[in-house]
Amino acid sequence: MKGTKYTTKELLLERAKEAIGIPLKDIDITGRLATGKGAIGTMIEECWFGYTPNSESEPDFPEAGVELKVIPYISGKAGIRAKERLVCNIIDYNEEYKKTFKASSFWHKCQTMLLMVYENIKNQSKGDFMISNALLFSAPDEDLAVIEHDWQIIMDKIRAGRAHEISEGDTMYLAACTKGATAEKSFRTQPFSDIKAKQRAYSLKQSYVSEILRRYVFGIEENEHIIKSVDDLHRTSFEELVINKLKPYYGKSRDQLKAELGIHSTAKNQNELILAGMLGIKGRIANTAEFKKAGIVPKTIHIEPNGAIKESMSFPTFDFIKLSMEDTWEESELYNYLAPTKFLFVIFRKNAAGGSTFAGAQFWNIPAADLDEVKTVWEKTVHIIREGVQLTSTRRGICNNLPKKTDNPVAHVRPHAKDSNDTLPLPDGRRMTKQCFWLNNSYIRKFIKEQ
């Protein structure tokens, strides 16, 4: 490919910073902003740096060894967060597994990235957005150890002939996201199986990109660490390190744990306090550096004396109108929450006397095949809301025709509200009790491993 005039990292960063504060419409001399998704990044490449976007195998600025990424962020009540994952290059299943991490296409392309960031402001024209900062980024050693392990997990699935089972939730920071997954032509051959796999690209998870922004762009101090030494991550995975920290507490009652860890609270968050204590954390486990970067969600699972799980797993309440306007499964809020999320199940077994014992912990993410089952529930839900939900009065209250637990082995829809007056508007103007997607309790039970 033809090179660019930006042959050093210093020249690139200097040029990038010159764009700060200029409305994008004043940079866009080609009308690229009107072309749709990805237009801002392409426009910056063409109009600001003066080069045509290159092939995926080389970084954008090959002489400098730098890849350009233009990143939108959102500022709200919850603080700063990246608007989306950072997508890198397509994974060639038939070639990538032959390489080492340092020889991989991901490392070759994205070892050093020039990040140009802008705030995506609701109801504001793209042309009025402005680059607010620019920096060169290379993952620090503690993150790089996790990213390399993530890469190895993806390669292990390819080598096992299971590229079709790859899921974003398999990994921590570096993921393999679907790329053009809705088109039949986007399915690719894999070397150790005749089953075609969805085309996927390396990507840095939205949660990880959010932490890059908070720490390196906005100077927000990184939170408490679970892993105290990067050397630990060179010996084993983060998941194994966490489980090994928890194992000495297996089999102890809740009262024993509270006494041993000096916890006196009887509030609803006492399980969270117990987990933090077992891991040597003072604050919330969900706010630790590693959990925030990986977007890991801790979930307490209660096993009844008869071995069943009483509660299904809920997700955030959805907006009926917003849900009805979602175009594709891969761009839906549910997919972009569930697909990349890794859960830490903290398992307590209840006894007949009313107490409970810490029965174990495990990391879990939804398998690719089961994610397809959730897709069918999402599609049916969107269709029903668009067509008009059927509301029927019964002795038990108002019923609807959204997907029920008996309709699907993996997921369903049901209320998630304070009471019957806690409602949201439907597209047709009626109101209905707030609803959310749930993973069936019987489905989750299949994955729970007690120690």
Short mmCIF file of C-alpha atoms in Angstrom, two decimals:
data_model
loop_
_atom_site.label_atom_id
_atom_site.label_comp_id
_atom_site.label_asym_id
_atom_site.label_seq_id
_atom_site.Cartn_x
_atom_site.Cartn_y
_atom_site.Cartn_z
CA MET A 1 0.00 0.00 0.00
CA LYS A 2 1.06 3.60 -0.43
CA GLY A 3 2.46 5.20 2.67
CA THR A 4 1.48 8.52 4.22
CA LYS A 5 3.51 11.61 5.02
CA TYR A 6 3.11 10.92 8.74
CA THR A 7 6.15 8.74 9.31
CA THR A 8 6.54 9.16 13.07
CA LYS A 9 4.24 8.92 16.08
CA GLU A 10 5.14 12.49 17.04
CA LEU A 11 4.02 13.91 13.68
CA LEU A 12 0.75 12.00 13.89
CA LEU A 13 -0.08 13.13 17.40
CA GLU A 14 0.76 16.74 16.55
CA ARG A 15 -1.58 16.66 13.54
CA ALA A 16 -4.34 14.94 15.50
CA LYS A 17 -4.26 17.57 18.24
CA GLU A 18 -4.67 20.32 15.65
CA ALA A 19 -8.22 19.01 15.07
CA ILE A 20 -9.29 19.61 18.67
CA GLY A 21 -12.19 22.04 18.92
CA ILE A 22 -12.99 22.19 15.18
CA PRO A 23 -16.60 21.24 14.27
CA LEU A 24 -16.53 18.11 12.12
CA LYS A 25 -18.57 19.84 9.42
CA ASP A 26 -15.62 22.21 8.93
CA ILE A 27 -13.27 19.26 8.40
CA ASP A 28 -15.61 17.33 6.09
CA ILE A 29 -14.70 18.63 2.63
CA THR A 30 -16.00 15.52 0.82
CA GLY A 31 -19.50 15.19 2.29
CA ARG A 32 -18.49 11.94 3.94
CA LEU A 33 -20.47 12.65 7.14
CA ALA A 34 -23.72 12.03 5.29
CA THR A 35 -22.78 8.46 4.32
CA GLY A 36 -23.91 6.72 7.52
CA LYS A 37 -22.27 4.42 10.06
CA GLY A 38 -18.52 4.77 10.41
CA ALA A 39 -18.57 8.02 8.48
CA ILE A 40 -16.78 10.09 11.13
CA GLY A 41 -13.71 7.85 11.29
CA THR A 42 -13.47 7.62 7.50
CA MET A 43 -13.92 11.36 7.16
CA ILE A 44 -11.05 12.04 9.58
CA GLU A 45 -8.81 9.67 7.61
CA GLU A 46 -9.62 11.23 4.25
CA CYS A 47 -10.12 14.89 5.08
CA TRP A 48 -7.79 15.49 8.02
CA PHE A 49 -4.91 13.11 7.33
CA GLY A 50 -5.36 13.02 3.55
CA TYR A 51 -5.23 9.30 2.84
CA THR A 52 -7.61 6.67 1.53
CA PRO A 53 -8.53 4.02 4.14
CA ASN A 54 -6.14 1.10 3.72
CA SER A 55 -6.45 -2.67 3.76
CA GLU A 56 -7.09 -4.37 7.07
CA SER A 57 -3.71 -6.11 7.29
CA GLU A 58 -1.61 -2.98 7.86
CA PRO A 59 -1.97 -0.17 10.42
CA ASP A 60 -3.32 3.07 8.98
CA PHE A 61 0.10 4.72 9.23
CA PRO A 62 2.51 1.86 8.42
CA GLU A 63 5.76 3.82 8.65
CA ALA A 64 4.87 5.01 12.14
CA GLY A 65 3.27 1.69 13.10
CA VAL A 66 0.09 3.40 14.27
CA GLU A 67 -3.60 2.57 13.80
CA LEU A 68 -6.11 5.44 13.89
CA LYS A 69 -9.29 5.03 15.92
CA VAL A 70 -11.91 7.75 16.29
CA ILE A 71 -13.92 7.06 19.45
CA PRO A 72 -17.28 8.53 20.50
CA TYR A 73 -18.07 8.79 24.19
CA ILE A 74 -21.17 9.63 26.18
CA SER A 75 -21.23 11.77 29.30
CA GLY A 76 -24.15 11.24 31.66
CA LYS A 77 -25.25 10.63 35.23
CA ALA A 78 -23.15 7.46 35.34
CA GLY A 79 -20.07 9.37 34.19
CA ILE A 80 -18.00 8.86 31.06
CA ARG A 81 -18.44 5.76 28.92
CA ALA A 82 -17.51 4.72 25.42
CA LYS A 83 -20.48 4.66 23.06
CA GLU A 84 -19.40 1.37 21.46
CA ARG A 85 -16.73 -1.30 21.26
CA LEU A 86 -13.54 -0.54 19.33
CA VAL A 87 -13.51 -2.80 16.28
CA CYS A 88 -10.13 -3.78 14.85
CA ASN A 89 -9.39 -6.21 12.00
CA ILE A 90 -11.16 -9.29 10.62
CA ILE A 91 -9.93 -12.64 12.00
CA ASP A 92 -8.72 -15.05 9.31
CA TYR A 93 -9.56 -18.39 10.94
CA ASN A 94 -7.41 -20.31 8.45
CA GLU A 95 -4.24 -18.34 9.13
CA GLU A 96 -4.35 -16.65 12.51
CA TYR A 97 -4.11 -19.80 14.65
CA LYS A 98 -0.64 -20.52 13.17
CA LYS A 99 0.82 -17.38 14.76
CA THR A 100 2.00 -16.28 18.17
CA PHE A 101 0.34 -13.31 19.84
CA LYS A 102 3.21 -10.95 18.99
CA ALA A 103 2.99 -12.10 15.35
CA SER A 104 -0.81 -11.91 15.21
CA SER A 105 -2.69 -9.59 12.88
CA PHE A 106 -4.23 -7.85 15.90
CA TRP A 107 -0.85 -7.01 17.42
CA HIS A 108 0.62 -6.01 14.05
CA LYS A 109 -2.24 -3.59 13.42
CA CYS A 110 -3.18 -2.32 16.87
CA GLN A 111 -0.04 -2.45 19.00
CA THR A 112 -0.06 1.37 19.05
CA MET A 113 -3.24 3.33 18.38
CA LEU A 114 -3.87 7.00 17.83
CA LEU A 115 -7.13 7.68 19.65
CA MET A 116 -9.13 10.73 18.66
CA VAL A 117 -12.17 11.13 20.88
CA TYR A 118 -15.34 13.17 20.66
CA GLU A 119 -18.48 13.50 22.75
CA ASN A 120 -21.58 12.06 21.11
CA ILE A 121 -24.25 14.52 22.26
CA LYS A 122 -27.88 13.48 21.98
CA ASN A 123 -29.94 15.40 19.41
CA GLN A 124 -26.86 17.20 18.10
CA SER A 125 -25.86 16.99 14.44
CA LYS A 126 -22.72 14.97 13.65
CA GLY A 127 -21.34 18.04 11.94
CA ASP A 128 -21.39 19.92 15.24
CA PHE A 129 -19.41 17.26 17.11
CA MET A 130 -15.80 18.20 17.83
CA ILE A 131 -12.67 16.20 18.57
CA SER A 132 -12.01 16.87 22.26
CA ASN A 133 -8.72 15.03 22.74
CA ALA A 134 -6.11 12.90 21.02
CA LEU A 135 -3.50 10.52 22.41
CA LEU A 136 -1.29 7.59 21.52
CA PHE A 137 -2.26 4.42 23.35
CA SER A 138 -0.54 1.12 23.95
CA ALA A 139 -1.97 -1.28 26.53
CA PRO A 140 -0.06 -1.25 29.85
CA ASP A 141 1.62 -4.47 30.95
CA GLU A 142 -1.16 -5.54 33.35
CA ASP A 143 -3.76 -5.18 30.57
CA LEU A 144 -1.55 -6.72 27.92
CA ALA A 145 -1.22 -9.91 29.97
CA VAL A 146 -5.03 -10.23 29.99
CA ILE A 147 -5.33 -9.33 26.29
CA GLU A 148 -2.78 -11.98 25.33
CA HIS A 149 -4.70 -14.57 27.33
CA ASP A 150 -7.92 -13.45 25.61
CA TRP A 151 -6.24 -13.92 22.22
CA GLN A 152 -5.19 -17.42 23.23
CA ILE A 153 -8.77 -18.34 24.19
CA ILE A 154 -9.96 -17.32 20.72
CA MET A 155 -7.15 -19.32 19.06
CA ASP A 156 -7.87 -22.38 21.22
CA LYS A 157 -11.45 -22.45 19.95
CA ILE A 158 -10.26 -22.20 16.35
CA ARG A 159 -7.74 -25.02 16.88
CA ALA A 160 -10.49 -27.16 18.45
CA GLY A 161 -12.72 -26.72 15.39
CA ARG A 162 -15.11 -24.55 17.37
CA ALA A 163 -14.80 -21.17 15.64
CA HIS A 164 -18.60 -21.28 15.21
CA GLU A 165 -18.92 -21.32 19.03
CA ILE A 166 -16.81 -18.24 19.68
CA SER A 167 -18.59 -15.64 21.80
CA GLU A 168 -17.57 -12.17 22.94
CA GLY A 169 -18.25 -13.23 26.51
CA ASP A 170 -15.47 -15.84 26.34
CA THR A 171 -12.86 -13.19 27.02
CA MET A 172 -12.07 -10.21 29.24
CA TYR A 173 -10.79 -7.19 27.28
CA LEU A 174 -10.09 -8.42 23.72
CA ALA A 175 -13.14 -9.97 22.06
CA ALA A 176 -14.11 -11.51 18.74
CA CYS A 177 -17.22 -9.58 17.73
CA THR A 178 -19.49 -10.49 14.82
CA LYS A 179 -18.86 -8.56 11.65
CA GLY A 180 -21.62 -8.63 9.04
CA ALA A 181 -23.18 -11.53 10.92
CA THR A 182 -26.64 -11.12 9.43
CA ALA A 183 -25.52 -11.84 5.87
CA GLU A 184 -25.09 -15.42 4.67
CA LYS A 185 -21.99 -14.42 2.72
CA SER A 186 -20.32 -13.31 5.97
CA PHE A 187 -19.95 -16.91 7.15
CA ARG A 188 -16.40 -18.22 6.79
CA THR A 189 -14.66 -21.58 6.60
CA GLN A 190 -12.55 -22.72 9.55
CA PRO A 191 -9.53 -25.05 9.41
CA PHE A 192 -10.57 -27.86 11.76
CA SER A 193 -14.29 -28.23 11.09
CA ASP A 194 -16.65 -28.31 8.12
CA ILE A 195 -19.07 -26.04 9.99
CA LYS A 196 -18.95 -22.48 8.74
CA ALA A 197 -18.46 -19.79 11.39
CA LYS A 198 -19.73 -16.23 11.56
CA GLN A 199 -17.20 -13.70 10.36
CA ARG A 200 -15.64 -12.03 13.39
CA ALA A 201 -13.25 -9.20 14.06
CA TYR A 202 -10.92 -8.48 16.93
CA SER A 203 -12.39 -5.77 19.13
CA LEU A 204 -11.70 -4.11 22.45
CA LYS A 205 -14.81 -4.36 24.59
CA GLN A 206 -16.89 -1.26 25.23
CA SER A 207 -16.20 -1.62 28.97
CA TYR A 208 -12.43 -1.65 28.34
CA VAL A 209 -12.59 1.35 25.99
CA SER A 210 -14.60 3.22 28.64
CA GLU A 211 -11.80 2.65 31.15
CA ILE A 212 -9.19 3.83 28.63
CA LEU A 213 -11.14 7.07 28.26
CA ARG A 214 -11.64 7.56 31.98
CA ARG A 215 -8.02 6.95 32.88
CA TYR A 216 -6.00 8.30 29.96
CA VAL A 217 -8.26 11.00 28.53
CA PHE A 218 -10.07 12.35 31.59
CA GLY A 219 -7.46 11.51 34.21
CA ILE A 220 -9.85 9.62 36.48
CA GLU A 221 -7.90 7.47 38.92
CA GLU A 222 -8.09 3.74 38.34
CA ASN A 223 -10.09 1.83 40.95
CA GLU A 224 -8.91 -0.77 43.43
CA HIS A 225 -7.22 -3.84 41.94
CA ILE A 226 -7.99 -7.46 42.73
CA ILE A 227 -4.68 -8.60 41.23
CA LYS A 228 -1.81 -6.90 43.00
CA SER A 229 1.04 -8.01 40.71
CA VAL A 230 1.16 -8.36 36.93
CA ASP A 231 3.48 -11.34 37.45
CA ASP A 232 0.47 -13.29 38.74
CA LEU A 233 -1.24 -12.83 35.37
CA HIS A 234 1.73 -14.31 33.53
CA ARG A 235 1.32 -17.53 35.49
CA THR A 236 -2.42 -18.08 35.17
CA SER A 237 -5.63 -16.39 34.04
CA PHE A 238 -7.50 -13.68 35.92
CA GLU A 239 -10.50 -16.00 36.30
CA GLU A 240 -8.38 -18.74 37.90
CA LEU A 241 -6.74 -16.24 40.23
CA VAL A 242 -10.13 -15.04 41.45
CA ILE A 243 -11.49 -18.55 41.95
CA ASN A 244 -8.32 -19.56 43.82
CA LYS A 245 -8.82 -16.60 46.18
CA LEU A 246 -12.38 -17.78 46.90
CA LYS A 247 -11.76 -21.51 47.31
CA PRO A 248 -10.58 -21.37 50.96
CA TYR A 249 -14.08 -20.10 51.88
CA TYR A 250 -16.06 -22.86 50.16
CA GLY A 251 -18.35 -24.78 52.50
CA LYS A 252 -18.57 -22.05 55.14
CA SER A 253 -21.92 -20.70 56.27
CA ARG A 254 -22.91 -17.11 55.68
CA ASP A 255 -22.66 -16.44 59.45
CA GLN A 256 -19.16 -17.96 59.55
CA LEU A 257 -18.06 -15.80 56.63
CA LYS A 258 -19.44 -12.63 58.18
CA ALA A 259 -17.73 -13.33 61.48
CA GLU A 260 -14.42 -14.23 59.83
CA LEU A 261 -14.47 -11.17 57.55
CA GLY A 262 -15.74 -8.74 60.18
CA ILE A 263 -19.01 -7.96 58.40
CA HIS A 264 -21.89 -6.84 60.62
CA SER A 265 -24.39 -5.69 58.02
CA THR A 266 -27.75 -7.41 57.60
CA ALA A 267 -28.68 -5.32 54.55
CA LYS A 268 -29.52 -6.72 51.12
CA ASN A 269 -25.95 -6.07 49.94
CA GLN A 270 -24.36 -8.35 52.54
CA ASN A 271 -23.51 -10.97 49.89
CA GLU A 272 -21.64 -8.27 47.97
CA LEU A 273 -19.76 -7.33 51.14
CA ILE A 274 -18.89 -10.96 51.77
CA LEU A 275 -17.56 -11.39 48.22
CA ALA A 276 -15.46 -8.22 48.53
CA GLY A 277 -14.09 -9.41 51.85
CA MET A 278 -13.13 -12.82 50.45
CA LEU A 279 -11.23 -11.08 47.63
CA GLY A 280 -9.57 -8.57 49.94
CA ILE A 281 -11.45 -5.60 48.47
CA LYS A 282 -12.67 -2.64 50.53
CA GLY A 283 -15.14 -1.22 48.02
CA ARG A 284 -17.67 -2.77 45.64
CA ILE A 285 -16.37 -5.71 43.63
CA ALA A 286 -18.15 -4.38 40.51
CA ASN A 287 -16.06 -1.21 40.78
CA THR A 288 -12.66 -2.88 40.84
CA ALA A 289 -10.36 -2.07 37.93
CA GLU A 290 -10.50 -5.56 36.42
CA PHE A 291 -14.29 -5.98 36.72
CA LYS A 292 -14.93 -2.57 35.16
CA LYS A 293 -12.50 -3.09 32.28
CA ALA A 294 -13.97 -6.50 31.48
CA GLY A 295 -17.57 -5.53 32.22
CA ILE A 296 -17.89 -8.51 34.57
CA VAL A 297 -21.22 -8.70 36.40
CA PRO A 298 -21.31 -10.46 39.80
CA LYS A 299 -24.53 -12.39 40.42
CA THR A 300 -25.53 -14.19 43.61
CA ILE A 301 -27.23 -17.52 42.90
CA HIS A 302 -29.35 -19.09 45.66
CA ILE A 303 -29.92 -22.83 45.42
CA GLU A 304 -32.97 -24.06 47.29
CA PRO A 305 -32.78 -27.11 49.60
CA ASN A 306 -34.37 -29.19 46.81
CA GLY A 307 -31.58 -28.21 44.39
CA ALA A 308 -33.62 -25.80 42.26
CA ILE A 309 -32.99 -22.11 41.58
CA LYS A 310 -36.06 -20.07 42.43
CA GLU A 311 -35.30 -16.86 40.56
CA SER A 312 -34.66 -16.33 36.87
CA MET A 313 -31.92 -13.86 35.87
CA SER A 314 -33.23 -10.44 34.92
CA PHE A 315 -31.77 -7.78 32.62
CA PRO A 316 -32.43 -4.03 32.57
CA THR A 317 -36.00 -2.90 31.91
CA PHE A 318 -36.52 -2.06 28.24
CA ASP A 319 -38.29 0.91 26.68
CA PHE A 320 -41.11 -0.44 24.48
CA ILE A 321 -40.87 2.35 21.92
CA LYS A 322 -37.07 2.23 21.71
CA LEU A 323 -37.11 -1.57 21.43
CA SER A 324 -39.65 -1.45 18.59
CA MET A 325 -37.25 0.79 16.63
CA GLU A 326 -34.23 -1.51 16.89
CA ASP A 327 -33.31 -2.72 13.40
CA THR A 328 -31.12 -5.78 13.90
CA TRP A 329 -30.33 -8.24 16.66
CA GLU A 330 -26.58 -7.48 16.51
CA GLU A 331 -27.28 -3.78 17.12
CA SER A 332 -29.87 -4.31 19.85
CA GLU A 333 -29.32 -3.28 23.47
CA LEU A 334 -29.93 -6.84 24.66
CA TYR A 335 -27.32 -8.35 22.33
CA ASN A 336 -24.75 -5.71 23.17
CA TYR A 337 -25.29 -6.33 26.87
CA LEU A 338 -25.53 -10.13 26.89
CA ALA A 339 -23.06 -11.15 24.16
CA PRO A 340 -19.89 -9.57 25.63
CA THR A 341 -20.76 -9.95 29.31
CA LYS A 342 -18.97 -12.37 31.59
CA PHE A 343 -20.78 -13.13 34.86
CA LEU A 344 -19.30 -14.21 38.17
CA PHE A 345 -21.80 -16.54 39.81
CA VAL A 346 -21.43 -16.53 43.60
CA ILE A 347 -23.35 -19.60 44.74
CA PHE A 348 -25.06 -20.07 48.10
CA ARG A 349 -27.02 -23.21 49.03
CA LYS A 350 -29.90 -22.78 51.42
CA ASN A 351 -30.68 -25.34 54.12
CA ALA A 352 -33.96 -26.38 55.72
CA ALA A 353 -33.22 -24.30 58.83
CA GLY A 354 -33.12 -21.08 56.82
CA GLY A 355 -29.35 -20.60 56.73
CA SER A 356 -27.07 -20.83 53.72
CA THR A 357 -23.59 -22.04 52.83
CA PHE A 358 -21.11 -20.69 50.30
CA ALA A 359 -21.15 -23.50 47.73
CA GLY A 360 -18.72 -22.11 45.17
CA ALA A 361 -18.11 -19.54 42.46
CA GLN A 362 -17.66 -19.65 38.70
CA PHE A 363 -17.32 -17.39 35.72
CA TRP A 364 -19.93 -17.87 33.00
CA ASN A 365 -20.95 -16.34 29.70
CA ILE A 366 -23.77 -17.39 27.41
CA PRO A 367 -22.76 -19.90 24.71
CA ALA A 368 -23.13 -18.79 21.09
CA ALA A 369 -25.88 -21.35 20.33
CA ASP A 370 -27.95 -20.21 23.32
CA LEU A 371 -27.49 -16.58 22.29
CA ASP A 372 -29.28 -17.55 19.06
CA GLU A 373 -32.20 -18.80 21.19
CA VAL A 374 -32.35 -15.42 22.93
CA LYS A 375 -32.40 -13.84 19.48
CA THR A 376 -35.66 -15.64 18.67
CA VAL A 377 -37.22 -14.27 21.87
CA TRP A 378 -36.00 -10.75 21.03
CA GLU A 379 -37.35 -11.00 17.46
CA LYS A 380 -40.75 -12.21 18.66
CA THR A 381 -40.90 -9.47 21.29
CA VAL A 382 -40.04 -6.73 18.79
CA HIS A 383 -42.64 -8.09 16.34
CA ILE A 384 -45.40 -8.20 18.97
CA ILE A 385 -44.68 -4.66 20.20
CA ARG A 386 -44.66 -3.33 16.64
CA GLU A 387 -47.93 -5.11 15.80
CA GLY A 388 -49.61 -4.17 19.10
CA VAL A 389 -49.40 -6.08 22.38
CA GLN A 390 -52.54 -8.02 23.27
CA LEU A 391 -53.58 -7.05 26.82
CA THR A 392 -56.14 -9.31 28.49
CA SER A 393 -57.85 -8.90 31.87
CA THR A 394 -57.76 -12.01 34.07
CA ARG A 395 -58.36 -12.80 37.74
CA ARG A 396 -54.62 -12.43 38.30
CA GLY A 397 -54.44 -9.05 36.57
CA ILE A 398 -53.54 -7.90 33.06
CA CYS A 399 -51.83 -10.55 30.91
CA ASN A 400 -50.00 -10.03 27.60
CA ASN A 401 -48.82 -12.15 24.68
CA LEU A 402 -45.07 -11.50 25.00
CA PRO A 403 -42.82 -14.62 25.02
CA LYS A 404 -43.25 -16.73 28.16
CA LYS A 405 -40.91 -19.11 29.93
CA THR A 406 -42.68 -22.10 28.41
CA ASP A 407 -42.08 -20.74 24.89
CA ASN A 408 -38.29 -20.95 24.89
CA PRO A 409 -35.71 -23.09 26.77
CA VAL A 410 -33.38 -20.14 27.41
CA ALA A 411 -35.20 -16.83 27.82
CA HIS A 412 -38.54 -15.10 28.26
CA VAL A 413 -40.15 -11.71 28.93
CA ARG A 414 -42.09 -10.75 32.05
CA PRO A 415 -42.69 -7.76 34.32
CA HIS A 416 -39.88 -6.01 36.14
CA ALA A 417 -41.70 -3.25 37.99
CA LYS A 418 -42.34 -1.98 41.53
CA ASP A 419 -46.10 -2.49 41.13
CA SER A 420 -48.87 -2.44 38.52
CA ASN A 421 -48.70 1.37 38.36
CA ASP A 422 -45.03 1.29 37.30
CA THR A 423 -45.58 1.51 33.54
CA LEU A 424 -44.12 2.74 30.25
CA PRO A 425 -45.88 3.80 27.03
CA LEU A 426 -46.36 1.41 24.13
CA PRO A 427 -45.87 2.64 20.53
CA ASP A 428 -49.68 2.83 20.11
CA GLY A 429 -50.11 5.15 23.10
CA ARG A 430 -51.34 2.60 25.65
CA ARG A 431 -49.30 1.93 28.76
CA MET A 432 -48.06 -1.39 30.11
CA THR A 433 -46.25 -2.54 33.22
CA LYS A 434 -42.46 -2.33 32.78
CA GLN A 435 -40.99 -5.51 31.31
CA CYS A 436 -37.54 -6.98 30.80
CA PHE A 437 -35.84 -10.02 29.29
CA TRP A 438 -35.01 -12.88 31.65
CA LEU A 439 -32.84 -16.00 31.40
CA ASN A 440 -34.90 -18.95 32.64
CA ASN A 441 -33.99 -20.25 36.08
CA SER A 442 -34.07 -23.84 34.76
CA TYR A 443 -31.61 -22.82 32.03
CA ILE A 444 -29.17 -21.19 34.46
CA ARG A 445 -29.36 -24.21 36.80
CA LYS A 446 -27.78 -26.42 34.11
CA PHE A 447 -24.54 -24.45 34.36
CA ILE A 448 -24.22 -24.17 38.12
CA LYS A 449 -21.38 -26.26 39.53
CA GLU A 450 -21.34 -26.69 43.29
CA GLN A 451 -18.11 -27.55 45.04
#
